[in-house]
mmCIF file of C-alpha atoms and ligand atoms in Angstrom:
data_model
loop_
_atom_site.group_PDB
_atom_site.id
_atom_site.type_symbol
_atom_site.label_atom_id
_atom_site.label_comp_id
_atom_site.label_asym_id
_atom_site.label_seq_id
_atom_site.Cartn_x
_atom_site.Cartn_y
_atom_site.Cartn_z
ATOM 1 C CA UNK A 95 16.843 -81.234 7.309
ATOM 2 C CA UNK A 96 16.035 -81.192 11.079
ATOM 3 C CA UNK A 97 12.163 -82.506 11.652
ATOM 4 C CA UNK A 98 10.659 -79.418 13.623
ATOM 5 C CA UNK A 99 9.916 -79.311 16.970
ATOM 6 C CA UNK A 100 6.783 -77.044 17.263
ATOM 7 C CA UNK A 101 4.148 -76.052 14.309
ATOM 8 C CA UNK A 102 1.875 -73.120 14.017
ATOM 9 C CA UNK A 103 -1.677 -74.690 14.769
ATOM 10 C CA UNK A 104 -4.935 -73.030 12.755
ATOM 11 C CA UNK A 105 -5.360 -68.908 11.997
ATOM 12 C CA UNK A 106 -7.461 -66.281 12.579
ATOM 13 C CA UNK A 107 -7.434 -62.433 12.489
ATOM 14 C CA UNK A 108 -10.021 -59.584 12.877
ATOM 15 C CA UNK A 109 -9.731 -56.000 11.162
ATOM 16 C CA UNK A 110 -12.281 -53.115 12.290
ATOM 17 C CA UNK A 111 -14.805 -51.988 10.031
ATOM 18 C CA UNK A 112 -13.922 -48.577 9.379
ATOM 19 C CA UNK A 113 -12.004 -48.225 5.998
ATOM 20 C CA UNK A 114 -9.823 -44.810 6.117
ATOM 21 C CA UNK A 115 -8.763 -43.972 2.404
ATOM 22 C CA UNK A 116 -5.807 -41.604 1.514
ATOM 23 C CA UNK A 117 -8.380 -39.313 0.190
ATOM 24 C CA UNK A 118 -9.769 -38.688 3.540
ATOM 25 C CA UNK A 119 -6.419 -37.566 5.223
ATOM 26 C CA UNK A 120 -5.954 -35.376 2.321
ATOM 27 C CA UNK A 121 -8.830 -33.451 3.436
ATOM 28 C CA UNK A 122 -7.105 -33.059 7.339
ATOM 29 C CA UNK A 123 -3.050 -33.166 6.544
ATOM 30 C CA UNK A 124 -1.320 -31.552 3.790
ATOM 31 C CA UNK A 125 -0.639 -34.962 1.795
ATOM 32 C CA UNK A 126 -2.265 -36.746 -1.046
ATOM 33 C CA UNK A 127 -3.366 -40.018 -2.345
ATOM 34 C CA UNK A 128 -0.449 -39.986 -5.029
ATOM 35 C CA UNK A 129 2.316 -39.537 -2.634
ATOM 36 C CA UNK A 130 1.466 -42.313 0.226
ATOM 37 C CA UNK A 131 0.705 -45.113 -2.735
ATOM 38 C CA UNK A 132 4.060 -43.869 -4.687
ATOM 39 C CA UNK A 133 5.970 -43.360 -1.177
ATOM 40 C CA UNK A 134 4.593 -45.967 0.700
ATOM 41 C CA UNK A 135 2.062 -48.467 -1.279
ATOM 42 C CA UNK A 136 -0.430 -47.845 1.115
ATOM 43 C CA UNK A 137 -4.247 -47.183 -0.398
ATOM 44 C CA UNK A 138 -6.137 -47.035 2.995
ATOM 45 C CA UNK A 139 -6.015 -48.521 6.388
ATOM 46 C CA UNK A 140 -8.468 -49.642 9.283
ATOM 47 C CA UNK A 141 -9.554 -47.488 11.967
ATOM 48 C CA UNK A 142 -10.562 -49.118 15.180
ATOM 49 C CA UNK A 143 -13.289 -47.289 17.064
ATOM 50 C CA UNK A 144 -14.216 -46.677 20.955
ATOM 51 C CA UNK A 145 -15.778 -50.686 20.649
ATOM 52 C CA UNK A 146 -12.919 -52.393 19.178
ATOM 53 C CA UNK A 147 -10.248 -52.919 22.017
ATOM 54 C CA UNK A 148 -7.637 -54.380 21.638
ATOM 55 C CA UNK A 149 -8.976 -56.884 23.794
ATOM 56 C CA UNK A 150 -12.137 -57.218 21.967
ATOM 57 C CA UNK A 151 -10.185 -57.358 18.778
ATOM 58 C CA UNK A 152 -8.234 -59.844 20.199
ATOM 59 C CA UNK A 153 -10.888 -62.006 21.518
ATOM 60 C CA UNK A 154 -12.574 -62.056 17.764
ATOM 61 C CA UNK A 155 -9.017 -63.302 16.154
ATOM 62 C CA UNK A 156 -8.427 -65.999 18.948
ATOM 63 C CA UNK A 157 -11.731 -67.317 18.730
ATOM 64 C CA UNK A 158 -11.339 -68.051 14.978
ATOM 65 C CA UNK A 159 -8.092 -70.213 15.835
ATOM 66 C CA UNK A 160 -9.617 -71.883 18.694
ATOM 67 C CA UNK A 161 -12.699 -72.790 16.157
ATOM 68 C CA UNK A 162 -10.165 -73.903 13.653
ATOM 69 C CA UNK A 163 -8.180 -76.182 15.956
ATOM 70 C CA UNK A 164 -11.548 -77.281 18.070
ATOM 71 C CA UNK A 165 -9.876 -76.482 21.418
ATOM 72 C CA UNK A 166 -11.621 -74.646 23.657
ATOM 73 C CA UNK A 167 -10.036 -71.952 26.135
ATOM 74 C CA UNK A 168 -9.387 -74.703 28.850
ATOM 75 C CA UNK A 169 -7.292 -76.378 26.843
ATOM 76 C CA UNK A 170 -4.619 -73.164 26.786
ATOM 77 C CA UNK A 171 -1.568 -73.715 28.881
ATOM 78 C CA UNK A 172 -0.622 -70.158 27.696
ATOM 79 C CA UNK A 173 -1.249 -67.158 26.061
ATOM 80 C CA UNK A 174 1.257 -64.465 24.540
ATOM 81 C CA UNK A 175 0.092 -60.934 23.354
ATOM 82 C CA UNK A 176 2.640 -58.938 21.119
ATOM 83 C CA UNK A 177 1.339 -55.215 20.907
ATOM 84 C CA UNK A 178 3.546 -51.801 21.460
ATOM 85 C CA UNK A 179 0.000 -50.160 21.757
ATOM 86 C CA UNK A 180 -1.769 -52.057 24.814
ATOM 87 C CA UNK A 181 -5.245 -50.719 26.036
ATOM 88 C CA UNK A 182 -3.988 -49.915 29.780
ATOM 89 C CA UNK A 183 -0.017 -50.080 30.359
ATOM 90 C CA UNK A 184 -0.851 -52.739 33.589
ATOM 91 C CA UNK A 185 -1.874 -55.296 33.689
ATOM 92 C CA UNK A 186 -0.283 -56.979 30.518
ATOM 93 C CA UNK A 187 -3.162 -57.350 27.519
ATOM 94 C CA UNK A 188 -2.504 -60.803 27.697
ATOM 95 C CA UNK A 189 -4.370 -60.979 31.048
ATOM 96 C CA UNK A 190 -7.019 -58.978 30.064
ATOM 97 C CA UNK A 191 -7.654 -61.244 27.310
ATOM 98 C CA UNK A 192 -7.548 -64.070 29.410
ATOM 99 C CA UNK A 193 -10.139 -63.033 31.310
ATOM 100 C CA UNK A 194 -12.797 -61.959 28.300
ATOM 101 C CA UNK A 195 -11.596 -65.722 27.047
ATOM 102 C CA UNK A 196 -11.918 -67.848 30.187
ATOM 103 C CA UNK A 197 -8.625 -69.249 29.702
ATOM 104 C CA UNK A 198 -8.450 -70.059 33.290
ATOM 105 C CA UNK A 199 -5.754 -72.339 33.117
ATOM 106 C CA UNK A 200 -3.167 -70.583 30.926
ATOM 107 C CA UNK A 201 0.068 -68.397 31.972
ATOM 108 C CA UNK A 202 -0.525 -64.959 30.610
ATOM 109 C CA UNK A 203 2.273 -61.980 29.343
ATOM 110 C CA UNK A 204 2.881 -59.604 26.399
ATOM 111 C CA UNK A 205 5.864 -59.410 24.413
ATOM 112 C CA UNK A 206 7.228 -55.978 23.200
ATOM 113 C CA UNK A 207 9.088 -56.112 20.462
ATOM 114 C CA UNK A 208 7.283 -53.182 18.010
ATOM 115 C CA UNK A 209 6.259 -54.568 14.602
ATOM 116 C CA UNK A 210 8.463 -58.026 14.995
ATOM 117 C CA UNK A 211 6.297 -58.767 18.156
ATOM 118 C CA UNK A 212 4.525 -61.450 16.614
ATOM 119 C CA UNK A 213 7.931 -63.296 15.367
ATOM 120 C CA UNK A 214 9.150 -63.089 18.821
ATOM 121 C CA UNK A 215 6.168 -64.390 20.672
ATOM 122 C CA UNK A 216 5.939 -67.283 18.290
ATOM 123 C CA UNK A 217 9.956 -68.256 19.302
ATOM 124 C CA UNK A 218 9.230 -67.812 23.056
ATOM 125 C CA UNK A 219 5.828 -69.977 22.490
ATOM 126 C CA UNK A 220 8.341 -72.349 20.279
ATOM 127 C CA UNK A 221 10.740 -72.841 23.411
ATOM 128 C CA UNK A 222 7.710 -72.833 26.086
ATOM 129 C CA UNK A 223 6.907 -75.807 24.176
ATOM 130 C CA UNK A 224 10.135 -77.093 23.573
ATOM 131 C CA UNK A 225 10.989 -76.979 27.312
ATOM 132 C CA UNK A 226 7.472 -78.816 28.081
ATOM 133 C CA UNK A 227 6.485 -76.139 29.522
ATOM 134 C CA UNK A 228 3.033 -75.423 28.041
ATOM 135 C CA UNK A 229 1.610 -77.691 25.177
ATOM 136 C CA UNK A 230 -0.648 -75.280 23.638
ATOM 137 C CA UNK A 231 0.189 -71.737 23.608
ATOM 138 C CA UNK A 232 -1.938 -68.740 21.743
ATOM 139 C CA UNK A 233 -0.170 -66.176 20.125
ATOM 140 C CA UNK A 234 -1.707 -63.352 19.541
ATOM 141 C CA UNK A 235 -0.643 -60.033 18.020
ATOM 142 C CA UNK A 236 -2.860 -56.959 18.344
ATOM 143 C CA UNK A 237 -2.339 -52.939 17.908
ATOM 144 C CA UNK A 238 -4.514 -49.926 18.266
ATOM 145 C CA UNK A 239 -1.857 -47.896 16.642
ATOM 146 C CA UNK A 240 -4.640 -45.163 15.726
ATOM 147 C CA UNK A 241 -4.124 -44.516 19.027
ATOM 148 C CA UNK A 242 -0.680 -44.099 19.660
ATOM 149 C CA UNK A 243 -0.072 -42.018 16.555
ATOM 150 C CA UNK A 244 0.144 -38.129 16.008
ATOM 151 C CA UNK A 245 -2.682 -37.417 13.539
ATOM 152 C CA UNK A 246 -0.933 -34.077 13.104
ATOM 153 C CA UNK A 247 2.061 -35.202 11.828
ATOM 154 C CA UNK A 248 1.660 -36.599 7.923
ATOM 155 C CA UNK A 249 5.393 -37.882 8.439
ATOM 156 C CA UNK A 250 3.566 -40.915 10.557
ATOM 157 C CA UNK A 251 -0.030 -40.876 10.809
ATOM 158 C CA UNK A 252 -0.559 -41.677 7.004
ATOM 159 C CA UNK A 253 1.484 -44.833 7.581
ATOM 160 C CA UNK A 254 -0.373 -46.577 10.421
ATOM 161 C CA UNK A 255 -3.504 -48.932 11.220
ATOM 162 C CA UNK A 256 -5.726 -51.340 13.525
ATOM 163 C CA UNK A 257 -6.054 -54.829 13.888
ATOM 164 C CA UNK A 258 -5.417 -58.206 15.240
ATOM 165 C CA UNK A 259 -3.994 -61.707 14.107
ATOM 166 C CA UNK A 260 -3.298 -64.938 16.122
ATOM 167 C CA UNK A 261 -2.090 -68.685 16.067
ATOM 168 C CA UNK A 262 -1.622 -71.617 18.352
ATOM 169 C CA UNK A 263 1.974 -73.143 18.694
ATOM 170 C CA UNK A 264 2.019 -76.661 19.889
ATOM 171 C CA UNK A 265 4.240 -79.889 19.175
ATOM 172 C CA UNK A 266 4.424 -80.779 15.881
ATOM 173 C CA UNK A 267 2.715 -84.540 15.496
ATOM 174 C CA UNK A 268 4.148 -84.526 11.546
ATOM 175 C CA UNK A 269 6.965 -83.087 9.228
ATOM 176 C CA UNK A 270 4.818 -79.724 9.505
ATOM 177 C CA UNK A 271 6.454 -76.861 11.799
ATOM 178 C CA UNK A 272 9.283 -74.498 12.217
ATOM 179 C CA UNK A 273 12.136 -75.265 10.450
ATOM 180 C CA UNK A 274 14.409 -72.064 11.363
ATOM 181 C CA UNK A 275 13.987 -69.221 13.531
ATOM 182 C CA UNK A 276 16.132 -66.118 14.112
ATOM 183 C CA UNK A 277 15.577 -62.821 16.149
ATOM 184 C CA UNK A 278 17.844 -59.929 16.495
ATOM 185 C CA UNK A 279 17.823 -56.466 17.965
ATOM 186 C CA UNK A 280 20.235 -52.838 17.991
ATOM 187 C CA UNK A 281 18.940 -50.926 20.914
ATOM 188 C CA UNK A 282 21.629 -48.285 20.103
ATOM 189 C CA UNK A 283 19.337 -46.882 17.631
ATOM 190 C CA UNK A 284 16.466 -46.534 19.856
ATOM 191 C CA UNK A 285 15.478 -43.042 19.110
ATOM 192 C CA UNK A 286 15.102 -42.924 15.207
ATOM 193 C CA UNK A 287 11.361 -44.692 16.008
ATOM 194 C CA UNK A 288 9.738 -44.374 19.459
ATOM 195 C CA UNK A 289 7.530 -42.656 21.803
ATOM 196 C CA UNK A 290 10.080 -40.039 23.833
ATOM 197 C CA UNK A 291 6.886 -39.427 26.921
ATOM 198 C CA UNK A 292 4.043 -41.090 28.733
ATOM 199 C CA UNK A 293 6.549 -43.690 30.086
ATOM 200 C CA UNK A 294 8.612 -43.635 34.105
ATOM 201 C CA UNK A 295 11.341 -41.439 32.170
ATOM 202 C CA UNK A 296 8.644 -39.061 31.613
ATOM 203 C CA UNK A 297 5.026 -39.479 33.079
ATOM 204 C CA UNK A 298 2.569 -38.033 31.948
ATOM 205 C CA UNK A 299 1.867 -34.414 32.870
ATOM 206 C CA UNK A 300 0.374 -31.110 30.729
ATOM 207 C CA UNK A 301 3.868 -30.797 28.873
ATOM 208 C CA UNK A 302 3.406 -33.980 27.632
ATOM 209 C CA UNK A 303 0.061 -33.289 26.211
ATOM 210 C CA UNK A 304 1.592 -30.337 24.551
ATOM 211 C CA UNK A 305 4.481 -31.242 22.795
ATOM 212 C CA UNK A 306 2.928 -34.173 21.340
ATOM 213 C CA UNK A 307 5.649 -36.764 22.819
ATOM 214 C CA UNK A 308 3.438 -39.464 23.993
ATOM 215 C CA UNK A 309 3.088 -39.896 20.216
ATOM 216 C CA UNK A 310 4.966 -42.429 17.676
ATOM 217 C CA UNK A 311 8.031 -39.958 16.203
ATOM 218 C CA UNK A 312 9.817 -41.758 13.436
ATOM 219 C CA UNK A 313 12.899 -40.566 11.163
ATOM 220 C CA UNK A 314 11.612 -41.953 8.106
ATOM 221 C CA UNK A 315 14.441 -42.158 5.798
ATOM 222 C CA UNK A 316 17.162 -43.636 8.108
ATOM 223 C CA UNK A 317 14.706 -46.054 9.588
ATOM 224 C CA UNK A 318 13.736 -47.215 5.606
ATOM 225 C CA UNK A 319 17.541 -47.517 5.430
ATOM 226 C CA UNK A 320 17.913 -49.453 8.523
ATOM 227 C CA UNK A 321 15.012 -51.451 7.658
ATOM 228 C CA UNK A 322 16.005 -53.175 4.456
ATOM 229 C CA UNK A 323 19.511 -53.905 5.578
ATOM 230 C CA UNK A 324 17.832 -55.618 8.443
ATOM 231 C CA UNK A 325 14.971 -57.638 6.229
ATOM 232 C CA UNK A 326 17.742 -58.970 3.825
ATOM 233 C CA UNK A 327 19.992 -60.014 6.926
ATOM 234 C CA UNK A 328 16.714 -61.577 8.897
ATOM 235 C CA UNK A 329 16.190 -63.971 5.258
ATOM 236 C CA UNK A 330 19.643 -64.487 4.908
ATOM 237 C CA UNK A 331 19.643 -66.226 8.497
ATOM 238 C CA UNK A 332 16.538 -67.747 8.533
ATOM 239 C CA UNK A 333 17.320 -69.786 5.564
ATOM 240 C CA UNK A 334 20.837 -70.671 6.009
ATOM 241 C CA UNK A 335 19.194 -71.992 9.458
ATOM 242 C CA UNK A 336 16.827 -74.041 7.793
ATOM 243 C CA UNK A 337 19.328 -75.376 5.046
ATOM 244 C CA UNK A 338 17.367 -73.670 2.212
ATOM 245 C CA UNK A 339 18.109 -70.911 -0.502
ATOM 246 C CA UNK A 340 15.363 -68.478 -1.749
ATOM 247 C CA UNK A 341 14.369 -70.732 -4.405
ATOM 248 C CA UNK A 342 13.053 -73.683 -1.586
ATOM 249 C CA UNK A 343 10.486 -70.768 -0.560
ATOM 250 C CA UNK A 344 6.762 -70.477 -1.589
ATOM 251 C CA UNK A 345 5.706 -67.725 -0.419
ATOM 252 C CA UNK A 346 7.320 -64.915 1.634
ATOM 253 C CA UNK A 347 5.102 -62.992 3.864
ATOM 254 C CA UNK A 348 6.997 -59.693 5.373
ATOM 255 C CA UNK A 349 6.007 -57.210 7.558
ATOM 256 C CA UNK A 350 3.596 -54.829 5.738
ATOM 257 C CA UNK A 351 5.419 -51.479 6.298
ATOM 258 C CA UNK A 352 6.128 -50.298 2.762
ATOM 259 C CA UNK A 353 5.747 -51.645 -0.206
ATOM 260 C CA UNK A 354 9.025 -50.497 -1.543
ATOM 261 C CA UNK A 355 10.837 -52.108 1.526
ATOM 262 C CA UNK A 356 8.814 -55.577 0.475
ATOM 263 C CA UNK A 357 10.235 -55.422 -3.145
ATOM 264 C CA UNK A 358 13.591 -55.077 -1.679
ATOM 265 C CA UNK A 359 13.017 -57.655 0.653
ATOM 266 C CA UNK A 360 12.051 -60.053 -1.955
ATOM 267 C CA UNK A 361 14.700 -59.094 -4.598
ATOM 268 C CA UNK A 362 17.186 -59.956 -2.252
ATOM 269 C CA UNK A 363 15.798 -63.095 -1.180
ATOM 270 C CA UNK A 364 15.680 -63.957 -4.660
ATOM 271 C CA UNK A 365 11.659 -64.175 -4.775
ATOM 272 C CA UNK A 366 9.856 -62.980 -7.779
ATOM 273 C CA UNK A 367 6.737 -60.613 -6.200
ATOM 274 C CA UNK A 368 4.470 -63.445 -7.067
ATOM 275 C CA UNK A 369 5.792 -65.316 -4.346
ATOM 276 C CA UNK A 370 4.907 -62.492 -2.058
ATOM 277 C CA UNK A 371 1.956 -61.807 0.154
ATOM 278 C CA UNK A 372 1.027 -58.238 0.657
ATOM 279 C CA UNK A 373 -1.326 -56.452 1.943
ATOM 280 C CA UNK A 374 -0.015 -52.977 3.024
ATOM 281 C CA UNK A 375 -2.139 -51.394 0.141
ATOM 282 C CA UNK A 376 -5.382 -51.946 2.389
ATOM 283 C CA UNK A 377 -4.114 -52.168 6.124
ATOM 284 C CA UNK A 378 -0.694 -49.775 6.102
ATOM 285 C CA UNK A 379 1.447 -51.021 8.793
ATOM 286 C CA UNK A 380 -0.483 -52.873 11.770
ATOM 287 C CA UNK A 381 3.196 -53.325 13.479
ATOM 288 C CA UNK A 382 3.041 -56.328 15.525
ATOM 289 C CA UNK A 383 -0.156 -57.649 13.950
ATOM 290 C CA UNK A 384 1.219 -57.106 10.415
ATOM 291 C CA UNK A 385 2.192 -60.747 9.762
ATOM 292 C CA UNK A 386 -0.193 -61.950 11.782
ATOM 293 C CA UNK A 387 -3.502 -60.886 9.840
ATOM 294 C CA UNK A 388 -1.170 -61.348 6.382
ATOM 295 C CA UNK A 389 -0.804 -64.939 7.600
ATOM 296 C CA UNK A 390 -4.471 -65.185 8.254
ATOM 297 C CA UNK A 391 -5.376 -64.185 4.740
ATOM 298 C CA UNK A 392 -2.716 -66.301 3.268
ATOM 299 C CA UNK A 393 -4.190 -69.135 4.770
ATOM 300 C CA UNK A 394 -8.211 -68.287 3.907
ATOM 301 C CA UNK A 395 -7.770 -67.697 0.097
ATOM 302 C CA UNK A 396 -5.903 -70.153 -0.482
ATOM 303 C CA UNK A 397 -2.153 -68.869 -1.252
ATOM 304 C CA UNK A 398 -0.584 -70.383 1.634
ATOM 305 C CA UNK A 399 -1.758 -74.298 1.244
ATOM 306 C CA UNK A 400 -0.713 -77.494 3.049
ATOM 307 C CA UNK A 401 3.401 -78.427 1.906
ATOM 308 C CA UNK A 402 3.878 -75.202 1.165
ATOM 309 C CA UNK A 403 7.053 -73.811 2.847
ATOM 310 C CA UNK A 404 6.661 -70.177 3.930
ATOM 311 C CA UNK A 405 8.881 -67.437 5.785
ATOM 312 C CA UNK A 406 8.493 -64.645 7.601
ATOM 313 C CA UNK A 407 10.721 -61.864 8.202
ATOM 314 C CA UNK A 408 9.741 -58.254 10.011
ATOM 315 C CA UNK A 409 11.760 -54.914 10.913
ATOM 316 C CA UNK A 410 10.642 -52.293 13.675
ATOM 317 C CA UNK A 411 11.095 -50.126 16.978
ATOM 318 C CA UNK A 412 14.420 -51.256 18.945
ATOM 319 C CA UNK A 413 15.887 -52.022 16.420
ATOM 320 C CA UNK A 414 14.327 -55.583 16.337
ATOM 321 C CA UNK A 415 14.239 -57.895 13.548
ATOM 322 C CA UNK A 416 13.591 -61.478 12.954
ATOM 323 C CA UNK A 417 12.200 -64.232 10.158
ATOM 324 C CA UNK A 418 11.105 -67.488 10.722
ATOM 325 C CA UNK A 419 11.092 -70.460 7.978
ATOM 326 C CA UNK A 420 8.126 -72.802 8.309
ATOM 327 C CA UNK A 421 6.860 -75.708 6.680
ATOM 328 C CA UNK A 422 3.054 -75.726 6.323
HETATM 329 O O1 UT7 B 30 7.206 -50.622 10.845
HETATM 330 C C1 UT7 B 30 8.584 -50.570 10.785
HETATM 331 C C2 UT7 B 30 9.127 -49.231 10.820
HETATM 332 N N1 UT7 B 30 8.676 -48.310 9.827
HETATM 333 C C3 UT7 B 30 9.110 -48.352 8.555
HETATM 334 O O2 UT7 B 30 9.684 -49.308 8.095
HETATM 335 C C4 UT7 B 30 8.906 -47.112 7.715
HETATM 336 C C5 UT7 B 30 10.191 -46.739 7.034
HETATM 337 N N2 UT7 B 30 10.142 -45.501 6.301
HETATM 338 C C6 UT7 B 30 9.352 -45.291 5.204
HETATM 339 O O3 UT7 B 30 8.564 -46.124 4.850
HETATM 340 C C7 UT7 B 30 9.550 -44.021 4.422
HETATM 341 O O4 UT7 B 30 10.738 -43.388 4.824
HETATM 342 C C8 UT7 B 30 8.358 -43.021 4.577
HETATM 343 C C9 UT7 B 30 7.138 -43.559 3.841
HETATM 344 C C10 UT7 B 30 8.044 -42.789 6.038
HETATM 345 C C11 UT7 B 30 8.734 -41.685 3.925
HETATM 346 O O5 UT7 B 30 9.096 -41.872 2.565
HETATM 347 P P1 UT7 B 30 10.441 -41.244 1.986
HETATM 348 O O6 UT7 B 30 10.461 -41.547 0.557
HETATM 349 O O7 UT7 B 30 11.568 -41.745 2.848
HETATM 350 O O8 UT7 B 30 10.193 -39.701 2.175
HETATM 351 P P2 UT7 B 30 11.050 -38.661 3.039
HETATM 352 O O9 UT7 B 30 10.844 -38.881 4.491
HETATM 353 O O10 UT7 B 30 12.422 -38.613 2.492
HETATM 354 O O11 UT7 B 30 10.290 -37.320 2.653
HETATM 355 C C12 UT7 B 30 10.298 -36.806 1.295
HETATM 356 C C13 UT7 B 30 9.402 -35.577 1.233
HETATM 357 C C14 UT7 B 30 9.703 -34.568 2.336
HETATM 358 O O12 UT7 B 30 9.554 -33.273 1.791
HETATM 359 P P3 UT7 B 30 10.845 -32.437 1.357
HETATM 360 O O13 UT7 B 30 11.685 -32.304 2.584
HETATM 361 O O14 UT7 B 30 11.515 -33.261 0.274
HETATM 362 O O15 UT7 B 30 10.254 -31.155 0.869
HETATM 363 C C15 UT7 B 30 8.597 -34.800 3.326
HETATM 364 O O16 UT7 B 30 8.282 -33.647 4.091
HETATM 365 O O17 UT7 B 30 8.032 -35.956 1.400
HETATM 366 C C16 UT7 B 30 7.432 -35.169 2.428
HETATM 367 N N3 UT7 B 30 6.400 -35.936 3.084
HETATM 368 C C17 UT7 B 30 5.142 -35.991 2.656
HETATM 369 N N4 UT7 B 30 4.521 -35.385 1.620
HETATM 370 C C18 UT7 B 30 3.209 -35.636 1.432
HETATM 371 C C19 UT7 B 30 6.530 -36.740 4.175
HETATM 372 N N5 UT7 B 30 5.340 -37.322 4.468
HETATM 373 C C20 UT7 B 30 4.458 -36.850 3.537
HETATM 374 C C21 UT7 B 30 3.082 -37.061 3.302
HETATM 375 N N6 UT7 B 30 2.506 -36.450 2.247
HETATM 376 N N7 UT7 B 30 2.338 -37.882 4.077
#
């Protein structure tokens, strides 16, 4: 096995305080607490309010990293946002959180790539680092998806939630680090999850407010479909990368989008559920930040602990998908 180049440097995540059970959107959609747990796993999800940018939520997760690595905003080179759900559509979050950081010195941009955002920033921030380009570099994956969503469609808005995760990537000193990485994407099936309005195609104008199409639309069952076929084909590559078989991995930690894609996900990876961190029964789907704040919590209580190898594989908008093997 290759030693790895880069490693994934301390952890840290921030979820707003409002809890939203099923229950509650009971009382405002016609849908019930049975059918999103049996459909979808989900229990409740957290709500960001008017405070909690995605900025500010941001901020909170980055500042736990930099306290668990002892760097100090100076010392970023740069600084990678993944969110489909930015505060202001220019500049980039990235540079807004630069500036509530005071990471004067660091090269700031976002990375779109829906819920596998945070895989793909971490393989730019891999190669920035690679290529000597930067020798610390924060990734950080945010979404105000509460936002974004149609809370008048119970196709969607019982699936979604808030929050933030984040890591540093910087050249590994040890056997610790990346061992495989893999990214993919099918922009040919564009339109079974996006947001038709609000962009140059179609600005925004009174229509728009109307018809609701500055909101997430999603065809659910094809993009389940689309989504499991993709999660066993982003293991698949990831560990053939790295050399390994689903029995060499400790602990799998997939996008949090359903559990019933997870189980999948697992089964084919030939992981017993044990081996798998979830968390979609009290966040939903945080897209981009899914595997972020799952990695976060992984790493607090314990399940994810120094040796350990872990992957990570997420599915969303695009198509995108992508895993990533590392050894922690
Ligand atoms: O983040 C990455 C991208 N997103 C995903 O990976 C999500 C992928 N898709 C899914 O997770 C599932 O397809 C959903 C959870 C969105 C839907 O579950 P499903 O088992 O595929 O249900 P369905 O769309 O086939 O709908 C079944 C029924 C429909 O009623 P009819 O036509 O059978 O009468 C829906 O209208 O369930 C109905 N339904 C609901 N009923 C109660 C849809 N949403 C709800 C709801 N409450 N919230």
């Amino acid at each position: 096995m290759k030693r790895p180049f880069a490693e994934l440097w301390g952890t840290g995540s921030y979820t707003p305080k409002r809890v939203m059970t099923n229950d509650e959107f009971s009382t405002i959609l016609d849908t019930s607490d049975q059918w999103i747990r049996e459909r979808t796993g989900i229990r409740e999800r957290r709500v960001a309010g008017p405070d909690e940018s995605n900025a500010c939520m941001a901020k909170a997760a980055a500042e736990q990293v930099l306290k668990d690595t002892g760097l100090t905003p100076l010392d970023l080179d740069a600084l990678i946002v993944a969110t489909c759900s930015p505060d202001r559509l220019l500049p980039s979050q990235a540079c807004d959180l630069q500036a509530l950081l005071g990471a004067k010195r660091a090269a700031a941009f976002d990375v779109q790539a829906a819920c596998t955002g945070f895989l793909y920033a971490l393989s730019v921030a891999e190669g920035m680092v690679a290529a000597d380009q930067a020798q610390h570099v924060l990734v950080v994956a945010t979404e105000k998806l509460t936002t974004i969503m149609d809370w008048s469609d119970r196709t969607t808005a019982v699936l979604f939630g808030d929050g933030a995760g984040a890591t540093i990537v910087r050249r590994s000193p040890s056997d610790r680090g990346i061992l495989s990485r893999y990214l993919k994407s099918d922009g040919t099936l564009a339109e079974l999850l996006y947001r038709p309005g609000g962009g140059a195609a179609h600005p925004p104008d009174e229509r728009l407010l109307k018809d609701h199409s500055y909101f997430i639309k999603m065809a659910g069952r094809e993009v389940f479909k689309a989504a499991v076929l993709s999660m066993a084909d982003a293991c698949d590559q990831a560990l053939q990368q790295a050399g390994l078989t689903g029995a060499d991995i400790d602990l799998l930690i997939p996008h949090q989008a359903n559990i019933r894609i997870i189980e999948a996900t697992a089964k084919h990876a030939g992981l017993p559920m044990d081996k798998v961190y979830v968390n979609v029964d009290r966040f939903g789907n945080t897209s981009a930040a899914s595997v972020a704040i799952a990695l976060d919590e992984a790493v607090r209580c314990g399940r994810l602990q120094p040796g350990m190898k872990v992957m990570f594989c997420a599915f969303g908008a695009g198509f995108t998908w992508a895993s990533m093997v590392v050894q922690w």
